[in-house]
Structures are given as structure tokens and as C-alpha cells.
PDB file of C-alpha atoms in Angstrom:
ATOM      1  CA  CYS X  19       7.755  62.014  14.300  1.00 87.00           C
ATOM      2  CA  ASP X  20       4.172  62.484  14.652  1.00 86.00           C
ATOM      3  CA  GLY X  21       4.069  63.454  11.620  1.00 88.00           C
ATOM      4  CA  VAL X  22       7.254  66.157  12.131  1.00 90.00           C
ATOM      5  CA  ASP X  23      10.148  65.631   9.960  1.00 91.00           C
ATOM      6  CA  ILE X  24      13.271  65.373  12.623  1.00 89.00           C
ATOM      7  CA  THR X  25      15.493  64.107   9.292  1.00 90.00           C
ATOM      8  CA  PRO X  26      17.624  67.769   9.240  1.00 90.00           C
ATOM      9  CA  ARG X  27      18.201  67.963  12.984  1.00 89.00           C
ATOM     10  CA  ILE X  28      19.142  64.568  12.646  1.00 88.00           C
ATOM     11  CA  LYS X  29      21.752  65.921   9.713  1.00 89.00           C
ATOM     12  CA  GLU X  30      22.838  68.745  11.543  1.00 90.00           C
ATOM     13  CA  LEU X  31      23.750  67.066  14.927  1.00 88.00           C
ATOM     14  CA  LYS X  32      25.675  64.834  12.521  1.00 88.00           C
ATOM     15  CA  LEU X  33      24.655  61.698  15.132  1.00 88.00           C
ATOM     16  CA  HIS X  34      26.067  58.857  15.300  1.00 87.00           C
ATOM     17  CA  CYS X  35      23.031  56.238  16.370  1.00 87.00           C
ATOM     18  CA  ILE X  36      19.748  57.272  17.868  1.00 88.00           C
ATOM     19  CA  LEU X  37      17.835  55.485  20.341  1.00 87.00           C
ATOM     20  CA  PHE X  38      13.988  54.982  20.535  1.00 87.00           C
ATOM     21  CA  HIS X  39      12.841  53.982  24.268  1.00 84.00           C
ATOM     22  CA  ASN X  40       9.656  54.459  26.451  1.00 80.00           C
ATOM     23  CA  ILE X  41      11.334  53.773  29.984  1.00 77.00           C
ATOM     24  CA  THR X  42      13.305  56.150  32.464  1.00 74.00           C
ATOM     25  CA  TYR X  43      16.257  53.644  32.774  1.00 73.00           C
ATOM     26  CA  TYR X  44      18.713  52.581  29.939  1.00 68.00           C
ATOM     27  CA  ALA X  45      21.658  50.100  29.695  1.00 64.00           C
ATOM     28  CA  GLY X  46      22.336  49.376  33.320  1.00 65.00           C
ATOM     29  CA  GLY X  47      20.815  52.243  35.046  1.00 69.00           C
ATOM     30  CA  THR X  48      21.454  55.808  32.933  1.00 78.00           C
ATOM     31  CA  ILE X  49      19.334  57.720  32.436  1.00 79.00           C
ATOM     32  CA  PRO X  50      19.710  59.218  28.770  1.00 82.00           C
ATOM     33  CA  TRP X  51      16.835  61.545  28.490  1.00 81.00           C
ATOM     34  CA  GLY X  52      17.566  63.483  31.788  1.00 77.00           C
ATOM     35  CA  SER X  53      14.965  64.273  34.374  1.00 72.00           C
ATOM     36  CA  GLU X  54      14.146  67.668  33.337  1.00 76.00           C
ATOM     37  CA  VAL X  55      11.222  68.575  32.607  1.00 77.00           C
ATOM     38  CA  THR X  56      11.043  71.093  30.122  1.00 78.00           C
ATOM     39  CA  ALA X  57       7.415  72.964  28.114  1.00 76.00           C
ATOM     40  CA  ASP X  58       7.266  70.181  25.383  1.00 76.00           C
ATOM     41  CA  SER X  59       9.428  67.131  27.125  1.00 77.00           C
ATOM     42  CA  VAL X  60       8.479  65.446  30.216  1.00 79.00           C
ATOM     43  CA  LYS X  61       9.738  62.668  32.685  1.00 77.00           C
ATOM     44  CA  PRO X  62       9.559  58.991  30.628  1.00 76.00           C
ATOM     45  CA  SER X  63       7.473  56.613  31.603  1.00 74.00           C
ATOM     46  CA  CYS X  64       6.532  53.663  30.297  1.00 72.00           C
ATOM     47  CA  CYS X  65       3.022  54.298  31.119  1.00 70.00           C
ATOM     48  CA  ASP X  66       2.530  57.483  29.822  1.00 76.00           C
ATOM     49  CA  GLY X  67       2.364  56.385  25.855  1.00 79.00           C
ATOM     50  CA  LEU X  68       5.353  58.084  24.643  1.00 84.00           C
ATOM     51  CA  ILE X  69       8.524  57.017  22.652  1.00 87.00           C
ATOM     52  CA  GLU X  70      11.491  59.156  23.863  1.00 87.00           C
ATOM     53  CA  VAL X  71      13.788  59.668  20.291  1.00 90.00           C
ATOM     54  CA  LEU X  72      17.975  60.872  21.707  1.00 88.00           C
ATOM     55  CA  GLY X  73      20.524  60.726  19.321  1.00 90.00           C
ATOM     56  CA  PHE X  74      24.135  60.421  20.064  1.00 88.00           C
ATOM     57  CA  THR X  75      27.124  61.060  18.969  1.00 88.00           C
ATOM     58  CA  THR X  76      30.652  59.816  19.551  1.00 87.00           C
ATOM     59  CA  ALA X  77      31.597  61.870  22.268  1.00 87.00           C
ATOM     60  CA  THR X  78      28.240  61.185  24.296  1.00 85.00           C
ATOM     61  CA  LEU X  79      27.147  57.911  23.253  1.00 84.00           C
ATOM     62  CA  ALA X  80      30.710  56.901  25.546  1.00 83.00           C
ATOM     63  CA  ALA X  81      30.063  58.906  27.841  1.00 83.00           C
ATOM     64  CA  LEU X  82      27.271  57.600  28.725  1.00 79.00           C
ATOM     65  CA  GLN X  83      28.019  55.035  31.540  1.00 76.00           C
ATOM     66  CA  MET X  84      29.300  58.036  33.110  1.00 80.00           C
ATOM     67  CA  GLY X  85      26.078  59.890  33.479  1.00 76.00           C
ATOM     68  CA  GLY X  86      26.048  61.666  30.022  1.00 79.00           C
ATOM     69  CA  LYS X  87      22.842  62.402  28.270  1.00 83.00           C
ATOM     70  CA  GLY X  88      22.000  62.458  24.613  1.00 84.00           C
ATOM     71  CA  GLU X  89      20.477  65.072  22.494  1.00 87.00           C
ATOM     72  CA  ARG X  90      16.397  64.880  22.677  1.00 87.00           C
ATOM     73  CA  LEU X  91      14.833  65.212  19.186  1.00 89.00           C
ATOM     74  CA  ALA X  92      11.675  64.035  20.181  1.00 88.00           C
ATOM     75  CA  GLN X  93       9.553  63.014  22.722  1.00 86.00           C
ATOM     76  CA  CYS X  94       5.437  61.440  20.512  1.00 87.00           C
ATOM     77  CA  SER X  95       3.824  58.694  20.398  1.00 87.00           C
ATOM     78  CA  GLN X  96       4.399  57.591  16.708  1.00 89.00           C
ATOM     79  CA  VAL X  97       7.955  57.399  14.805  1.00 91.00           C
ATOM     80  CA  ASN X  98       8.171  56.503  11.404  1.00 91.00           C
ATOM     81  CA  VAL X  99      11.695  55.380  10.263  1.00 90.00           C
ATOM     82  CA  THR X 100      12.592  55.219   6.230  1.00 91.00           C
ATOM     83  CA  THR X 101      16.121  53.928   5.889  1.00 90.00           C
ATOM     84  CA  TYR X 102      17.465  53.465   1.902  1.00 91.00           C
ATOM     85  CA  LYS X 103      20.655  51.371   2.313  1.00 91.00           C
ATOM     86  CA  ALA X 104      20.991  48.137   3.899  1.00 91.00           C
ATOM     87  CA  ILE X 105      21.769  48.222   7.750  1.00 87.00           C
ATOM     88  CA  PRO X 106      23.882  45.111   9.581  1.00 86.00           C
ATOM     89  CA  MET X 107      22.111  44.535  12.510  1.00 84.00           C
ATOM     90  CA  GLN X 108      20.841  41.689  15.163  1.00 80.00           C
ATOM     91  CA  VAL X 109      17.521  40.288  15.743  1.00 78.00           C
ATOM     92  CA  ASP X 110      17.537  37.787  18.604  1.00 79.00           C
ATOM     93  CA  GLY X 111      21.144  38.008  18.860  1.00 79.00           C
ATOM     94  CA  GLU X 112      22.046  36.390  15.372  1.00 87.00           C
ATOM     95  CA  PRO X 113      23.405  38.874  12.119  1.00 88.00           C
ATOM     96  CA  CYS X 114      21.577  39.516   9.904  1.00 88.00           C
ATOM     97  CA  LEU X 115      21.478  42.626   7.104  1.00 90.00           C
ATOM     98  CA  LEU X 116      18.351  44.779   6.974  1.00 88.00           C
ATOM     99  CA  ALA X 117      17.399  45.958   3.397  1.00 91.00           C
ATOM    100  CA  PRO X 118      16.084  49.390   2.401  1.00 92.00           C
ATOM    101  CA  SER X 119      12.836  49.528   4.927  1.00 91.00           C
ATOM    102  CA  HIS X 120       9.902  51.619   6.094  1.00 92.00           C
ATOM    103  CA  ILE X 121       9.664  51.311   9.762  1.00 90.00           C
ATOM    104  CA  SER X 122       7.140  52.345  11.563  1.00 90.00           C
ATOM    105  CA  LEU X 123       6.935  52.317  15.723  1.00 87.00           C
ATOM    106  CA  THR X 124       4.248  52.869  18.127  1.00 85.00           C
ATOM    107  CA  PHE X 125       2.814  52.658  21.882  1.00 77.00           C
ATOM    108  CA  HIS X 126       1.282  49.269  21.308  1.00 75.00           C
ATOM    109  CA  SER X 127      -0.161  48.355  24.532  1.00 72.00           C
ATOM    110  CA  LYS X 128       0.197  48.417  28.786  1.00 68.00           C
ATOM    111  CA  VAL X 129      -0.769  45.893  31.513  1.00 70.00           C
ATOM    112  CA  PRO X 130      -0.478  45.858  35.337  1.00 70.00           C
ATOM    113  CA  MET X 131       2.687  44.319  36.554  1.00 69.00           C
ATOM    114  CA  LEU X 132       4.146  42.806  39.526  1.00 71.00           C
ATOM    115  CA  ARG X 133       6.535  44.512  40.954  1.00 65.00           C
ATOM    116  CA  ARG X 134       8.553  43.304  43.786  1.00 62.00           C
ATOM    117  CA  GLU X 135      11.064  45.833  45.738  1.00 58.00           C
ATOM    118  CA  LYS X 136      14.422  44.653  46.499  1.00 52.00           C
ATOM    119  CA  LYS X 137      15.434  44.448  50.438  1.00 49.00           C
ATOM    120  CA  ILE X 138      18.080  46.168  51.268  1.00 44.00           C
ATOM    121  CA  ALA X 139      19.625  45.184  54.864  1.00 44.00           C
ATOM    122  CA  CYS X 140      21.072  48.592  55.334  1.00 41.00           C
ATOM    123  CA  THR X 141      18.169  51.271  54.282  1.00 40.00           C
ATOM    124  CA  PRO X 142      17.872  53.536  56.931  1.00 40.00           C
ATOM    125  CA  ASN X 143      14.224  54.131  57.986  1.00 43.00           C
ATOM    126  CA  LEU X 144      13.742  57.105  57.018  1.00 39.00           C
ATOM    127  CA  ILE X 145      14.679  56.559  53.431  1.00 39.00           C
ATOM    128  CA  ARG X 146      11.767  53.778  53.604  1.00 44.00           C
ATOM    129  CA  ARG X 147       9.063  55.537  54.944  1.00 43.00           C
ATOM    130  CA  ASN X 148      10.089  58.286  52.225  1.00 46.00           C
ATOM    131  CA  THR X 149       9.881  55.130  49.613  1.00 47.00           C
ATOM    132  CA  ARG X 150       6.859  54.650  51.037  1.00 47.00           C
ATOM    133  CA  THR X 151       5.759  57.754  50.908  1.00 46.00           C
ATOM    134  CA  ASP X 152       7.126  58.308  46.907  1.00 47.00           C
ATOM    135  CA  LYS X 153       4.690  55.122  46.081  1.00 45.00           C
ATOM    136  CA  ARG X 154       1.849  56.511  47.808  1.00 46.00           C
ATOM    137  CA  ASP X 155       2.361  59.628  45.596  1.00 45.00           C
ATOM    138  CA  SER X 156       2.141  57.811  42.831  1.00 42.00           C
ATOM    139  CA  GLN X 157      -0.558  57.612  39.977  1.00 41.00           C
ATOM    140  CA  VAL X 158      -0.091  53.652  39.240  1.00 41.00           C
ATOM    141  CA  GLN X 159      -2.389  51.525  40.942  1.00 45.00           C
ATOM    142  CA  SER X 160      -0.577  49.487  43.677  1.00 46.00           C
ATOM    143  CA  THR X 161      -0.922  45.386  42.345  1.00 48.00           C
ATOM    144  CA  SER X 162      -0.205  44.135  45.664  1.00 56.00           C
ATOM    145  CA  LEU X 163      -2.230  40.980  46.710  1.00 71.00           C
ATOM    146  CA  ILE X 164      -4.104  40.838  50.002  1.00 83.00           C
ATOM    147  CA  VAL X 165      -4.133  36.868  51.233  1.00 86.00           C
ATOM    148  CA  HIS X 166      -5.209  35.130  54.424  1.00 90.00           C
ATOM    149  CA  LEU X 167      -2.696  33.189  55.814  1.00 91.00           C
ATOM    150  CA  PRO X 168      -3.062  30.846  59.079  1.00 92.00           C
ATOM    151  CA  VAL X 169      -0.506  31.432  61.200  1.00 92.00           C
ATOM    152  CA  ILE X 170       0.664  28.050  63.332  1.00 92.00           C
ATOM    153  CA  VAL X 171       3.210  27.752  66.297  1.00 91.00           C
ATOM    154  CA  VAL X 172       5.931  25.008  66.982  1.00 91.00           C
ATOM    155  CA  GLY X 173       7.739  24.363  70.043  1.00 90.00           C
ATOM    156  CA  ARG X 174      11.737  24.770  70.510  1.00 89.00           C
ATOM    157  CA  HIS X 175      12.288  20.508  71.370  1.00 89.00           C
ATOM    158  CA  ASP X 176       9.753  19.783  67.652  1.00 89.00           C
ATOM    159  CA  TYR X 177      11.690  22.765  66.289  1.00 90.00           C
ATOM    160  CA  ASP X 178      15.485  21.159  66.726  1.00 89.00           C
ATOM    161  CA  THR X 179      13.643  17.792  66.105  1.00 88.00           C
ATOM    162  CA  TYR X 180      11.887  18.469  62.694  1.00 88.00           C
ATOM    163  CA  LYS X 181      13.766  21.165  61.481  1.00 87.00           C
ATOM    164  CA  ASP X 182      14.815  19.533  58.028  1.00 87.00           C
ATOM    165  CA  ALA X 183      11.363  18.117  57.989  1.00 87.00           C
ATOM    166  CA  ILE X 184       8.932  20.757  57.413  1.00 87.00           C
ATOM    167  CA  GLU X 185       5.767  18.824  56.849  1.00 88.00           C
ATOM    168  CA  ARG X 186       6.793  16.753  59.731  1.00 88.00           C
ATOM    169  CA  LEU X 187       7.279  20.197  61.702  1.00 88.00           C
ATOM    170  CA  LYS X 188       3.920  21.454  60.351  1.00 88.00           C
ATOM    171  CA  ASP X 189       2.714  18.154  62.205  1.00 87.00           C
ATOM    172  CA  THR X 190       3.981  18.940  65.482  1.00 87.00           C
ATOM    173  CA  ALA X 191       2.046  22.467  65.255  1.00 88.00           C
ATOM    174  CA  PHE X 192      -0.783  24.762  66.480  1.00 88.00           C
ATOM    175  CA  GLU X 193      -2.550  26.616  64.252  1.00 89.00           C
ATOM    176  CA  ILE X 194      -3.946  29.775  66.392  1.00 90.00           C
ATOM    177  CA  GLY X 195      -5.741  31.620  63.474  1.00 90.00           C
ATOM    178  CA  VAL X 196      -5.642  33.863  60.314  1.00 92.00           C
ATOM    179  CA  ILE X 197      -4.007  37.043  59.396  1.00 92.00           C
ATOM    180  CA  SER X 198      -4.865  39.304  56.225  1.00 91.00           C
ATOM    181  CA  LEU X 199      -2.352  41.546  54.836  1.00 89.00           C
ATOM    182  CA  GLU X 200      -0.477  42.528  51.830  1.00 87.00           C
ATOM    183  CA  SER X 201       1.934  39.342  50.384  1.00 81.00           C
ATOM    184  CA  GLU X 202       4.610  42.022  50.536  1.00 83.00           C
ATOM    185  CA  SER X 203       4.256  43.071  54.245  1.00 87.00           C
ATOM    186  CA  ASP X 204       6.902  43.355  55.762  1.00 88.00           C
ATOM    187  CA  LEU X 205       7.566  41.010  59.397  1.00 91.00           C
ATOM    188  CA  ASP X 206       7.219  43.583  62.188  1.00 90.00           C
ATOM    189  CA  VAL X 207       3.160  44.261  60.479  1.00 91.00           C
ATOM    190  CA  ALA X 208       2.850  40.647  60.660  1.00 92.00           C
ATOM    191  CA  ARG X 209       3.839  40.270  63.778  1.00 92.00           C
ATOM    192  CA  ALA X 210       1.940  43.156  64.797  1.00 92.00           C
ATOM    193  CA  LEU X 211      -1.273  41.476  63.969  1.00 93.00           C
ATOM    194  CA  ILE X 212       0.136  38.357  64.913  1.00 92.00           C
ATOM    195  CA  GLN X 213       0.508  39.514  68.984  1.00 92.00           C
ATOM    196  CA  LYS X 214      -3.263  40.111  68.623  1.00 91.00           C
ATOM    197  CA  LEU X 215      -3.873  36.753  67.915  1.00 90.00           C
ATOM    198  CA  LEU X 216      -2.164  35.088  70.356  1.00 90.00           C
ATOM    199  CA  ASP X 217      -3.274  38.077  73.057  1.00 88.00           C
ATOM    200  CA  ASP X 218      -7.123  37.335  71.862  1.00 88.00           C
ATOM    201  CA  HIS X 219      -7.031  34.166  71.317  1.00 85.00           C
ATOM    202  CA  PRO X 220      -9.318  32.211  73.633  1.00 84.00           C
ATOM    203  CA  CYS X 221      -8.096  28.802  73.743  1.00 83.00           C
ATOM    204  CA  LEU X 222      -4.085  28.507  73.575  1.00 82.00           C
ATOM    205  CA  PRO X 223      -2.789  25.716  75.036  1.00 80.00           C
ATOM    206  CA  TYR X 224      -0.027  27.369  76.682  1.00 82.00           C
ATOM    207  CA  GLU X 225       0.877  31.287  77.461  1.00 84.00           C
ATOM    208  CA  PRO X 226       2.440  33.231  74.835  1.00 84.00           C
ATOM    209  CA  GLY X 227       4.914  35.639  75.459  1.00 81.00           C
ATOM    210  CA  LYS X 228       6.298  38.390  73.028  1.00 86.00           C
ATOM    211  CA  GLU X 229       9.937  36.630  72.438  1.00 89.00           C
ATOM    212  CA  TRP X 230       8.748  34.299  69.180  1.00 92.00           C
ATOM    213  CA  ARG X 231      10.544  34.337  66.362  1.00 92.00           C
ATOM    214  CA  PHE X 232       9.151  33.709  62.518  1.00 94.00           C
ATOM    215  CA  LEU X 233      10.342  30.560  60.458  1.00 92.00           C
ATOM    216  CA  ASP X 234      11.961  31.013  56.905  1.00 91.00           C
ATOM    217  CA  TYR X 235      10.865  27.467  54.804  1.00 90.00           C
ATOM    218  CA  VAL X 236      11.345  28.621  51.734  1.00 87.00           C
ATOM    219  CA  THR X 237      14.930  30.741  51.694  1.00 82.00           C
ATOM    220  CA  ASN X 238      17.042  27.488  51.896  1.00 80.00           C
ATOM    221  CA  ALA X 239      14.228  25.079  51.396  1.00 76.00           C
ATOM    222  CA  GLU X 240      16.626  22.045  50.855  1.00 78.00           C
ATOM    223  CA  GLU X 241      18.156  22.948  53.730  1.00 79.00           C
ATOM    224  CA  GLY X 242      15.523  22.723  56.219  1.00 84.00           C
ATOM    225  CA  THR X 243      13.976  25.860  58.173  1.00 89.00           C
ATOM    226  CA  PHE X 244      15.037  28.553  59.699  1.00 90.00           C
ATOM    227  CA  ARG X 245      14.857  31.742  62.107  1.00 91.00           C
ATOM    228  CA  VAL X 246      14.820  34.704  61.091  1.00 91.00           C
ATOM    229  CA  SER X 247      16.180  37.139  63.437  1.00 89.00           C
ATOM    230  CA  ARG X 248      14.327  40.581  64.551  1.00 88.00           C
ATOM    231  CA  ALA X 249      16.556  43.038  62.904  1.00 86.00           C
ATOM    232  CA  GLN X 250      15.683  41.559  59.665  1.00 86.00           C
ATOM    233  CA  GLU X 251      12.291  41.854  59.755  1.00 88.00           C
ATOM    234  CA  ARG X 252      12.048  45.536  58.970  1.00 86.00           C
ATOM    235  CA  VAL X 253      13.344  44.080  55.558  1.00 85.00           C
ATOM    236  CA  GLN X 254      11.624  41.275  54.720  1.00 87.00           C
ATOM    237  CA  SER X 255       8.863  40.645  53.816  1.00 88.00           C
ATOM    238  CA  VAL X 256       6.149  37.930  54.427  1.00 89.00           C
ATOM    239  CA  SER X 257       6.666  35.933  50.942  1.00 86.00           C
ATOM    240  CA  ASP X 258      10.203  35.784  51.424  1.00 87.00           C
ATOM    241  CA  ILE X 259      10.039  33.951  54.056  1.00 89.00           C
ATOM    242  CA  CYS X 260       6.730  31.652  53.445  1.00 89.00           C
ATOM    243  CA  ASN X 261       4.299  30.316  51.108  1.00 87.00           C
ATOM    244  CA  PRO X 262       1.598  33.149  50.781  1.00 84.00           C
ATOM    245  CA  ASP X 263      -1.005  29.755  49.533  1.00 84.00           C
ATOM    246  CA  GLU X 264       0.432  27.551  52.910  1.00 87.00           C
ATOM    247  CA  CYS X 265       1.188  29.250  56.278  1.00 89.00           C
ATOM    248  CA  LEU X 266       3.309  31.147  58.045  1.00 92.00           C
ATOM    249  CA  LEU X 267       5.170  29.627  60.832  1.00 92.00           C
ATOM    250  CA  ILE X 268       6.160  30.943  63.892  1.00 93.00           C
ATOM    251  CA  LEU X 269       8.509  29.618  66.996  1.00 92.00           C
ATOM    252  CA  ASP X 270       7.908  29.858  70.378  1.00 91.00           C
ATOM    253  CA  ASP X 271       9.955  28.157  73.435  1.00 88.00           C
ATOM    254  CA  ALA X 272       7.328  28.719  75.411  1.00 87.00           C
ATOM    255  CA  PHE X 273       4.810  25.954  73.455  1.00 87.00           C
ATOM    256  CA  PRO X 274       4.752  23.122  74.629  1.00 84.00           C
ATOM    257  CA  SER X 275       6.314  19.922  72.749  1.00 78.00           C
ATOM    258  CA  ILE X 276       4.097  17.588  71.261  1.00 74.00           C
ATOM    259  CA  THR X 277       7.296  14.704  70.583  1.00 68.00           C
ATOM    260  CA  THR X 278       7.964  14.822  74.734  1.00 66.00           C
ATOM    261  CA  ARG X 279       4.887  15.713  75.867  1.00 60.00           C
ATOM    262  CA  SER X 280       2.537  13.094  73.883  1.00 57.00           C
ATOM    263  CA  ALA X 281       1.457  10.928  76.442  1.00 47.00           C
ATOM    264  CA  ALA X 282      -0.096  14.016  78.486  1.00 52.00           C
ATOM    265  CA  ILE X 283      -1.278  15.451  76.084  1.00 47.00           C
ATOM    266  CA  GLY X 284      -5.160  14.633  76.602  1.00 50.00           C
ATOM    267  CA  SER X 285      -4.348  16.595  79.775  1.00 50.00           C
ATOM    268  CA  ASP X 286      -2.213  18.968  79.397  1.00 50.00           C
ATOM    269  CA  LEU X 287      -3.201  20.998  76.229  1.00 50.00           C
ATOM    270  CA  VAL X 288      -6.890  22.286  76.860  1.00 50.00           C
ATOM    271  CA  PHE X 289      -8.240  23.308  73.877  1.00 50.00           C
ATOM    272  CA  ALA X 290     -11.774  24.290  74.671  1.00 53.00           C
ATOM    273  CA  PRO X 291     -12.413  27.541  75.585  1.00 55.00           C
ATOM    274  CA  PRO X 292     -13.623  29.362  79.137  1.00 54.00           C
ATOM    275  CA  VAL X 293     -17.345  28.823  80.200  1.00 55.00           C
ATOM    276  CA  GLY X 294     -19.548  32.168  78.782  1.00 57.00           C
ATOM    277  CA  ALA X 295     -16.450  33.136  75.775  1.00 53.00           C
ATOM    278  CA  PRO X 296     -17.344  33.722  72.630  1.00 56.00           C
ATOM    279  CA  GLN X 297     -17.249  30.208  70.633  1.00 54.00           C
ATOM    280  CA  PRO X 298     -15.178  30.964  67.600  1.00 53.00           C
ATOM    281  CA  GLN X 299     -15.259  29.203  64.039  1.00 55.00           C
ATOM    282  CA  HIS X 300     -13.103  26.355  64.018  1.00 50.00           C
ATOM    283  CA  THR X 301     -10.272  25.803  61.533  1.00 52.00           C
ATOM    284  CA  LEU X 302      -9.242  22.781  59.740  1.00 49.00           C
ATOM    285  CA  MET X 303      -6.020  22.470  62.393  1.00 50.00           C
ATOM    286  CA  GLN X 304      -8.020  23.295  65.376  1.00 50.00           C
ATOM    287  CA  ARG X 305     -10.676  20.356  64.411  1.00 46.00           C
ATOM    288  CA  ARG X 306      -7.832  18.413  63.642  1.00 46.00           C
ATOM    289  CA  ILE X 307      -6.260  18.089  66.470  1.00 46.00           C
ATOM    290  CA  SER X 308      -9.728  18.797  68.523  1.00 45.00           C
ATOM    291  CA  GLU X 309     -10.934  14.975  66.958  1.00 43.00           C
ATOM    292  CA  THR X 310      -7.454  13.255  66.460  1.00 43.00           C
ATOM    293  CA  LEU X 311      -5.281  12.383  69.385  1.00 47.00           C
ATOM    294  CA  ARG X 312      -1.885  12.306  67.694  1.00 48.00           C
ATOM    295  CA  ILE X 313       1.519  10.798  68.596  1.00 48.00           C
ATOM    296  CA  VAL X 314       4.485  11.490  66.719  1.00 47.00           C
ATOM    297  CA  LEU X 315       7.650   9.705  67.416  1.00 47.00           C
ATOM    298  CA  SER X 316      10.016  11.046  67.097  1.00 47.00           C
ATOM    299  CA  SER X 317      12.360   7.543  66.613  1.00 45.00           C
ATOM    300  CA  GLU X 318      10.450   6.616  64.199  1.00 48.00           C
ATOM    301  CA  ALA X 319       9.655   6.930  60.220  1.00 47.00           C
ATOM    302  CA  GLN X 320       5.549   6.903  59.983  1.00 51.00           C
ATOM    303  CA  GLU X 321       2.937   8.244  62.700  1.00 49.00           C
ATOM    304  CA  THR X 322       1.091   6.884  65.149  1.00 47.00           C
ATOM    305  CA  HIS X 323      -3.679   7.704  65.613  1.00 47.00           C
ATOM    306  CA  LEU X 324      -5.355   6.242  68.024  1.00 48.00           C
TER     307      LEU X 324
END
């Protein structure tokens, strides 16, 4: 290990097997290296470029799943192993017999990886805050992606009618704006941004409230679209309920139904901002609503365009 011969120590300890790894957890969550930091060893990490070398006797190997620790042999960047007899082993699940060999282990390279946090519904807020604090203290660079996500709102009647057909449901929606946030942000973060959009919007066709709900159209896409309870907003992320490349869908009972008010949509829904209000940049959804009067016939399979 890094030029140091540890063969005599292996023979002295009468080890049953030797483990080489460069990760913290092994074999379903056990930590054979341990978390103690000494003068000549540090806590294992997949980013430090070091390989941990541990030895196990038959007793310590059996106790590994119960929290047992291995015998620390070395922590190095390069390992050379020389075998003098044939060793039975498996390669990709297939049995083989390894002839006497010279094996060299080195830390090859590392690349940024995307990691998705596991969402646990029963996790207390205090634990979640501590987790976020630990993440901020970590030296590993964050790989979260900032997405620009259009937010569209649908009415209750339209949702009840088209909740099993997401594309038809989107046709009855109105885009209220675009929010920018990390794709793994919790829904309560997205709620604050969306509520600000609703409060500051100059030309909404209805009076929005604060009792709107998120709609999940990706978890069980084959079964339809489902409402997300307010209690789940702290434990679910934006990417859990929507496609970040498309849009974020919300349900507001106050939003007028397009299917039930199609005859009066031209007079009831006013999309022009008040006089003196700044002119917002029109999005694709707003231009489509402004330029096309769309009547969605709930009893037909096709749409009628006027």
C-alpha cells in the first residue's frame, strides 16, 4: 500500500479476508472502517482519492451486519497485490479461477453525480433543517439544477372532467407566469413563489386565493392526475409531481371553468391589463388564449376552433 509492505501484519492477524473500498457504507449500510479519525487515518469518502484496506477474521466478518468493525490495515492511493496460487472468484456473477497474478488498484477518476434526496414523510422539520445545514457545510459542490418552470392553473370542473387526460386538462389551463428554482426544491418553496406570482399578476381572469393545490401528473400518469395534500408539500419536491421540462400544474377552485363557460368566455374573462399597468412579456400560453377563442366540448373527442 503506497510502497509499504503489510504482508507480515496480515499474517500476524490471521485474517480470513481483505476488503478494499473507497466508500463510506458497505454491504447494505454497515461502516466497517468506522467513523473515528486518527493521526494516520480519516473518515472514508468517495471524493478523497483514497482506498481503505481492511481485514476480517471469521468472527468480525460475521459481526459486520450487527455493527462490527474490521481491522484497519492501510489508507492509501495505490495498492499492489501479488497472489501465488489460483483463487476461486466471481466475475459478473460467473465463477472463474484466477491464476497467480499481480493486481494493481488505483483511484482512477471522479465525475460529478446527481443525487436525489430520499423523501421521508415522517421526518421532523428539525431533522430536515439539520440535514440542510450539513449539506451547506459539505465541501462537495451542489449539483442541483435551476429550472425555469411555467405555472398553469386549472379550474375545479375542468379538473374533474379531464383529470384522466392530462393534455386535454392543459388545454383548459391558463399560464400565470414562470418561476425559477431548483428542480429538487420542496413544494412549500414553490408555493411561496407561485403565490407571489398570483398576487403580482396584472391581468388574471379571476380573483385568486391561497387555498389552491398542486397537481401531480407524473407519479401515477397511467391512472390520471391527483391533488397533493398540503401536509405533503414539505416532503415532496417539484420534480416529484411534474416534468421540469414541461410545466407545474395547480388547481384553484376560484378559477372559472373553460368547459362550462365557453359561451361567455369572451365577455367574462378579461385578459387585458388595466390602464397604466406595465405591459408584461406575453408567453406562448397567453398569446394562444388571446388570439384564439377555444371552446372545449366536454361530450366530443375533438375541439372546435373559431
